[in-house]
Coordinates of C-alpha atoms in Angstrom, one line a residue:
Chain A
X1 CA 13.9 13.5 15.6
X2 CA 12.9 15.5 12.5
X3 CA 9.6 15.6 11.3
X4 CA 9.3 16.6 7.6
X5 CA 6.2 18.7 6.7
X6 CA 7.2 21.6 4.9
X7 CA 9.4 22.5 1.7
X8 CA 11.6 24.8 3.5
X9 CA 12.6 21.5 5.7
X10 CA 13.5 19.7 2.9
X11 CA 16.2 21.2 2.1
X12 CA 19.0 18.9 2.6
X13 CA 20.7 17.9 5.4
X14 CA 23.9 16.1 6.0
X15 CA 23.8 12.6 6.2
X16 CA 24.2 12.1 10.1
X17 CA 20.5 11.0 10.3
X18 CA 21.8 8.0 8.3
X19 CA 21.4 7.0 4.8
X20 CA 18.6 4.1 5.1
X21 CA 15.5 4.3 4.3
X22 CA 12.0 2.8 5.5
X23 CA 9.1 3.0 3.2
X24 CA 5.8 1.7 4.1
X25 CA 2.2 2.0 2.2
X26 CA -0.2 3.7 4.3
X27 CA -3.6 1.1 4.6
X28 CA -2.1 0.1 0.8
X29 CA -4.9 -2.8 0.0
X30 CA -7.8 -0.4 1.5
X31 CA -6.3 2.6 -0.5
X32 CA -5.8 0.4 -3.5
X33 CA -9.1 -0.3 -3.1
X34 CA -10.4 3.5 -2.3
X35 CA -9.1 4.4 -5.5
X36 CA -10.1 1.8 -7.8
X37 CA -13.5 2.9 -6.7
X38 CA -14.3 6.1 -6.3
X39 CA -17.5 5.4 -4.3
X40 CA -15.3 3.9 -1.8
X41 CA -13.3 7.3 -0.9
X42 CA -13.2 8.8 2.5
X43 CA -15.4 6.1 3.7
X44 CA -14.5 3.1 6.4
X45 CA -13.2 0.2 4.1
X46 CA -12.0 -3.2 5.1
X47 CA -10.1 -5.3 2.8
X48 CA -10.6 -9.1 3.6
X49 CA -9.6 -12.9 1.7
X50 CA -13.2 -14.3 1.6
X51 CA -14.9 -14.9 -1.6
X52 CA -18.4 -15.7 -1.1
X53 CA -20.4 -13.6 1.3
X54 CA -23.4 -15.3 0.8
X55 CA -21.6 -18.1 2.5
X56 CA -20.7 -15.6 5.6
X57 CA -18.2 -13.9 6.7
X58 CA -17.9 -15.9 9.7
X59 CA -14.2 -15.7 10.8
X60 CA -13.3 -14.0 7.8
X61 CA -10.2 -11.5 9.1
X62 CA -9.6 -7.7 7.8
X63 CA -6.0 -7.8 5.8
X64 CA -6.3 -4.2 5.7
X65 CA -8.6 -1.7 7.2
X66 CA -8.8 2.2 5.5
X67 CA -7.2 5.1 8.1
X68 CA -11.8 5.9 8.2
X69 CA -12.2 2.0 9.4
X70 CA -9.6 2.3 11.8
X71 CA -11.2 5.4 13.4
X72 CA -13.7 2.9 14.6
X73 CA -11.2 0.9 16.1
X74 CA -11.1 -1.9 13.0
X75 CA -7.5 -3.2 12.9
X76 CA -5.6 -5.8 10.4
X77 CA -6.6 -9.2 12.4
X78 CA -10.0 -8.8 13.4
X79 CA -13.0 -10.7 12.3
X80 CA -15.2 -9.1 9.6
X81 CA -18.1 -9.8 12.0
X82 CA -16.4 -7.4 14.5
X83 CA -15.5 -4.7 12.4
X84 CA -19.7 -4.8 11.5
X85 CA -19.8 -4.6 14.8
X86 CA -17.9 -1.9 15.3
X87 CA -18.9 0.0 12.1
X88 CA -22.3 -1.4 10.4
X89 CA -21.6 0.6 7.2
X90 CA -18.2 -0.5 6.6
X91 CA -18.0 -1.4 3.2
X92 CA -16.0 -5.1 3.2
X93 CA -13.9 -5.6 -0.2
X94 CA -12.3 -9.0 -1.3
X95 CA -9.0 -8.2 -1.8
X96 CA -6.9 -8.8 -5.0
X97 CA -3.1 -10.4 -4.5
X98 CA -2.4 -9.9 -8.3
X99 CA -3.4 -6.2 -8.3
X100 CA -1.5 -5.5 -5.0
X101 CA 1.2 -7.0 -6.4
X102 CA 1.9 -5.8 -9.9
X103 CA 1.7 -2.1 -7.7
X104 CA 3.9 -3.4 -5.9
X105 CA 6.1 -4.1 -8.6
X106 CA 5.6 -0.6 -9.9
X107 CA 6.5 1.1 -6.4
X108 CA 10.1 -0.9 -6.4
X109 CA 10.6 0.9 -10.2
X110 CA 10.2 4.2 -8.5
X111 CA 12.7 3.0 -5.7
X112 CA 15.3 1.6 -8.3
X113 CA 15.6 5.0 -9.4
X114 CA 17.4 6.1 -6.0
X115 CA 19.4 3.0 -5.7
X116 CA 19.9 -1.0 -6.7
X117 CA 19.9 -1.1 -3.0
X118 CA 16.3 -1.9 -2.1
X119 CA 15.0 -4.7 -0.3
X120 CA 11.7 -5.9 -0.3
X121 CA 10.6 -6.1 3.3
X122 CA 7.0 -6.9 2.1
X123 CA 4.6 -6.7 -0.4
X124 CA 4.3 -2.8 1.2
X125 CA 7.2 -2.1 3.3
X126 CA 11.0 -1.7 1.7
X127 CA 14.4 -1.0 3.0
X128 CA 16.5 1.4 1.2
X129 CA 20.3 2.5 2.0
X130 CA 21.4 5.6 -0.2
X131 CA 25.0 5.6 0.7
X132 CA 27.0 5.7 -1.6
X133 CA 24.8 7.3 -4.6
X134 CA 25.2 10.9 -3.2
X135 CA 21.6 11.8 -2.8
X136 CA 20.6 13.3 0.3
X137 CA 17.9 11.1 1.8
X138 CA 15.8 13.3 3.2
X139 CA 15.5 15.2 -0.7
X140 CA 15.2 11.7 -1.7
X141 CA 12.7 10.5 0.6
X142 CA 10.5 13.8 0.0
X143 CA 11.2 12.9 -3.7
X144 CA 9.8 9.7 -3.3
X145 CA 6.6 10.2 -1.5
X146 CA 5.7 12.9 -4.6
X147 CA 6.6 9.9 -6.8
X148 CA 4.3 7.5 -5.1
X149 CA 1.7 10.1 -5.0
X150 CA 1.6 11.3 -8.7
X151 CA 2.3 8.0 -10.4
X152 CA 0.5 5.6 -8.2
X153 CA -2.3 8.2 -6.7
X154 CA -1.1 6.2 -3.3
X155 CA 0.3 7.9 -0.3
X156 CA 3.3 6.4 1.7
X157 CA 5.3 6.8 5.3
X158 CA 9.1 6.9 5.3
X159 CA 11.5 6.7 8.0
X160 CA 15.0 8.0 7.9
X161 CA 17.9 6.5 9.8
X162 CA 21.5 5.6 10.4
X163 CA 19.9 1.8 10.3
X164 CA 17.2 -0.5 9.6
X165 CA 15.6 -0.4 13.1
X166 CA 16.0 3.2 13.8
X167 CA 14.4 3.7 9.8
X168 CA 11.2 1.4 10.8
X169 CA 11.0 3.3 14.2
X170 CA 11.4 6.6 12.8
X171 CA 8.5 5.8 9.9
X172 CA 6.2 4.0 12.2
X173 CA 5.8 7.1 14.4
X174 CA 4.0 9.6 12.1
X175 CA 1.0 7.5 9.7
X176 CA -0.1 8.3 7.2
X177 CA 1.5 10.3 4.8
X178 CA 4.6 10.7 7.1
X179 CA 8.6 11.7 7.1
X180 CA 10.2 11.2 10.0
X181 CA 14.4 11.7 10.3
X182 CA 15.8 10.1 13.7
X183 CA 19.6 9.9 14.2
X184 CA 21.2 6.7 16.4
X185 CA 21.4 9.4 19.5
X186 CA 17.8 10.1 19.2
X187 CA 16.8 6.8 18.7
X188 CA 18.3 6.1 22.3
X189 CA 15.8 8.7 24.2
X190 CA 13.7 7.4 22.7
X191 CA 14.4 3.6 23.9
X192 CA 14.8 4.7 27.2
X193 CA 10.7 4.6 27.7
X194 CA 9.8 2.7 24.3
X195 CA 8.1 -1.0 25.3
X196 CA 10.5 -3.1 24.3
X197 CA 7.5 -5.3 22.5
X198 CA 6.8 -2.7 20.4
X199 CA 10.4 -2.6 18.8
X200 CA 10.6 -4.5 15.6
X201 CA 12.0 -7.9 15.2
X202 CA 11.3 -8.4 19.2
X203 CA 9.8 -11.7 19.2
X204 CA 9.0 -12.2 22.5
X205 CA 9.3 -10.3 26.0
X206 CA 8.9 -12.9 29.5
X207 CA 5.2 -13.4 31.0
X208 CA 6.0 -11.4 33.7
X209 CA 7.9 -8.5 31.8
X210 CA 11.8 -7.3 32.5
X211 CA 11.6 -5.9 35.9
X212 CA 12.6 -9.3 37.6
X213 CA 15.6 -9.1 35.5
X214 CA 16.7 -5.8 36.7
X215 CA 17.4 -4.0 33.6
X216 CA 15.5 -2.5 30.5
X217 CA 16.5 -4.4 27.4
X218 CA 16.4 -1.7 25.3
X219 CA 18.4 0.8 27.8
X220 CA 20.9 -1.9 28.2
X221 CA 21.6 -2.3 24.2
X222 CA 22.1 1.8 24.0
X223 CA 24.5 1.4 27.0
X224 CA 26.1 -1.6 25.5
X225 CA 26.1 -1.5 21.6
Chain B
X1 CA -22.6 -5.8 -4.3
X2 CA -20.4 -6.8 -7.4
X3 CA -20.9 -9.5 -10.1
X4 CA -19.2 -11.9 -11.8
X5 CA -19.4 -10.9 -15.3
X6 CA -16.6 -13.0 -17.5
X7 CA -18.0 -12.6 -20.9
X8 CA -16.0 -10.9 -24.3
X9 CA -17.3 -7.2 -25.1
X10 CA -16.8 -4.9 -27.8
X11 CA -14.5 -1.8 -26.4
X12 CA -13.6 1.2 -28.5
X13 CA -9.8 2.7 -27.1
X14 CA -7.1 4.5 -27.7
X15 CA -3.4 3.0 -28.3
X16 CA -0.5 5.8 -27.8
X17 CA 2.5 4.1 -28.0
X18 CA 2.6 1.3 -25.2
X19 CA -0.3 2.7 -23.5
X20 CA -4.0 1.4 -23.9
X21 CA -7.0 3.8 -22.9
X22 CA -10.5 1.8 -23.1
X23 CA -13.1 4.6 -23.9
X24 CA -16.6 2.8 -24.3
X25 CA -17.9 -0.8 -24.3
X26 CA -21.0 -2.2 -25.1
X27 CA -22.9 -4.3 -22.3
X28 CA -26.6 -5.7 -22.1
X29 CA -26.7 -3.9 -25.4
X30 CA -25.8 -0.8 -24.5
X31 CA -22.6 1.9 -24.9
X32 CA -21.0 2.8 -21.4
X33 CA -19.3 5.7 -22.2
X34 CA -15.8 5.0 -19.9
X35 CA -15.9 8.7 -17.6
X36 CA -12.3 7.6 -15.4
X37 CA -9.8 4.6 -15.8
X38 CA -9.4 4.1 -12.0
X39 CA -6.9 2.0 -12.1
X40 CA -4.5 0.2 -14.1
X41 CA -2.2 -3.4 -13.3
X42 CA -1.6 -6.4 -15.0
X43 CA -1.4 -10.4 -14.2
X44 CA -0.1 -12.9 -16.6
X45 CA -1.4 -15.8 -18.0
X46 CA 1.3 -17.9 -19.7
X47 CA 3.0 -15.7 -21.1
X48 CA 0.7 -13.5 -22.0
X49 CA 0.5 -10.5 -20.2
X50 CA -2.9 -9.1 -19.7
X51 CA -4.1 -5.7 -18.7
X52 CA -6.4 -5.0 -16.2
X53 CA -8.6 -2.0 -16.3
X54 CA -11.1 0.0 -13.1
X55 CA -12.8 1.8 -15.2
X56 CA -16.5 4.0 -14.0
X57 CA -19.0 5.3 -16.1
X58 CA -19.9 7.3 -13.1
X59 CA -22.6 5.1 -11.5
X60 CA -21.2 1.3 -11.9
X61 CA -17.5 0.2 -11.5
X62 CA -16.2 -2.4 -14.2
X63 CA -13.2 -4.5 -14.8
X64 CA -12.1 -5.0 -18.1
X65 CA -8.9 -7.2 -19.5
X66 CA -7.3 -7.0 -22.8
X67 CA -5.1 -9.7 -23.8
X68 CA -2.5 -8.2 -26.5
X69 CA -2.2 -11.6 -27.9
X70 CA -5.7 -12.5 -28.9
X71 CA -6.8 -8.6 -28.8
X72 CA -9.8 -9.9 -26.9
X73 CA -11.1 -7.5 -24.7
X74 CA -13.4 -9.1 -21.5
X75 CA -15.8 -7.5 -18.8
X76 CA -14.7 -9.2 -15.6
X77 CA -17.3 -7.8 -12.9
X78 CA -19.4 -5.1 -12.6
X79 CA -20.0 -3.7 -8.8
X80 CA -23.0 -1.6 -8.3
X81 CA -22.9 1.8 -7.1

């Protein structure tokens, strides 16, 4: 696993880490928000559907907390009540689909420029595979995240890998601002311990866990694939 | 705490090419001189295409539209700082 901080590790690299790509907003409605409003910057933020909040926020749930809100424990799910709770002086934002949106649509021109190859994942998370166009993905993924940042004053994670799974693994484990390489061989330490619910695309794991079955899922598909 | 504002106001900006820059509009009589375009994005109505603009005057966020059809320009909301 190759975590990508400086400019002398960016150089490229041969394509054994893989050629797809995993890009993911970091807190993208709070940080749409943040910078929309400068008075909103640096400070806990929740993004959240109500309209009215005269009528209460009642069971009202957070679409998006900012990475300050989540230092007080706020996640995507909970109640606006509870992030009060949690945070009096969070300051609660109704979010704005058509805004997120038409960024999003402005992110996926940045992609397009790497390769025809993108799909949308969702309305802040896209796959990318690069084979093929010659570009080294790391170069390209560093590329990108200076895109996103300059033209979009956002900030985004990316995971590199040989596949979908072991890109969105790779991306998921440095937030925000991350790059992350992981090859297919890493990816398999790294299964050996990982909770198999945490993998994405497990649906479901049995209500009393693997061990009655004798085997680790996730140990078994490295041994197996 | 923001306000629902809807209501047509006169906006001095710049065009440069495709680009639109508002720079001041008038509201409860008064010139807000625009310091910082926050943010830009755009929704369509029809199919007309309108632009949305953040815009500060360094207290008080606004929203403005422009609608390149009718060159109407509108202050959505205003959220208090």
């Amino acid at each position: 696993m190759n975590t990508v901080g400086g400019e002398a590790e960016r150089q490229p690299q041969t394509c054994r880490q893989g050629t797809v790509l995993h890009l993911d907003m970091d807190a993208y409605f709070a940080s749409i928000e943040q910078a929309c409003n400068p008075s909103l910057r640096g400070k806990p933020v929740v993004v959240c559907g109500e309209t009215s909040a005269e009528q209460g926020w009642g069971r009202t749930i957070v679409t998006t907390a900012s990475y300050e809100a989540r230092r007080f424990g706020i996640k995507t799910g909970c109640t606006v009540p509870e992030a009060r709770r949690r945070c009096p002086d969070v300051a609660i934002v109704c979010g704005d689909p058509e805004k997120y949106l038409d960024t999003s649509r402005r992110l996926h021109r940045i992609l397009l420029r790497y390769t025809d190859r993108v799909e949308v994942y969702s309305i802040d998370e896209c796959f990318m595979d690069l084979a093929g166009t010659r570009r080294d993905p790391v170069t390209a993924a560093a590329e990108i995240k200076k895109a996103v940042r300059t033209e979009l004053g956002l900030t985004c994670s990316i995971g590199v890998g040989p596949n979908k799974l072991i890109a969105k693994l790779a991306g998921d484990l440095q937030k925000p601002d991350g790059l992350v390489t992981m090859s297919r061989a890493e990816a398999l330490v790294l299964f050996e311990d990982l909770p198999v619910q945490e993998v994405w695309g497990w649906v479901s794991v049995p209500p009393n866990g693997w061990r009655g079955w004798g085997f680790s899922p996730l140990r078994n598909w490295g041994e197996h694939r | 705490m923001t306000t629902e504002i809807s209501r047509r106001v006169k906006v001095g900006a710049v065009f440069e090419g495709t680009i639109v820059t508002p720079k001041w509009f008038v509201w409860e009589n008064r010139r807000r001189m625009i310091a910082q375009v926050t943010w830009r994005w755009h929704t369509m109505d029809g199919e007309t295409r309108i632009a949305h603009f953040s815009v500060t005057d360094g207290g008080n966020l606004f929203e403005l539209t422009f609608n390149p059809v009718t060159l109407e320009w509108r202050l959505v909301r205003v959220t208090g700082g």
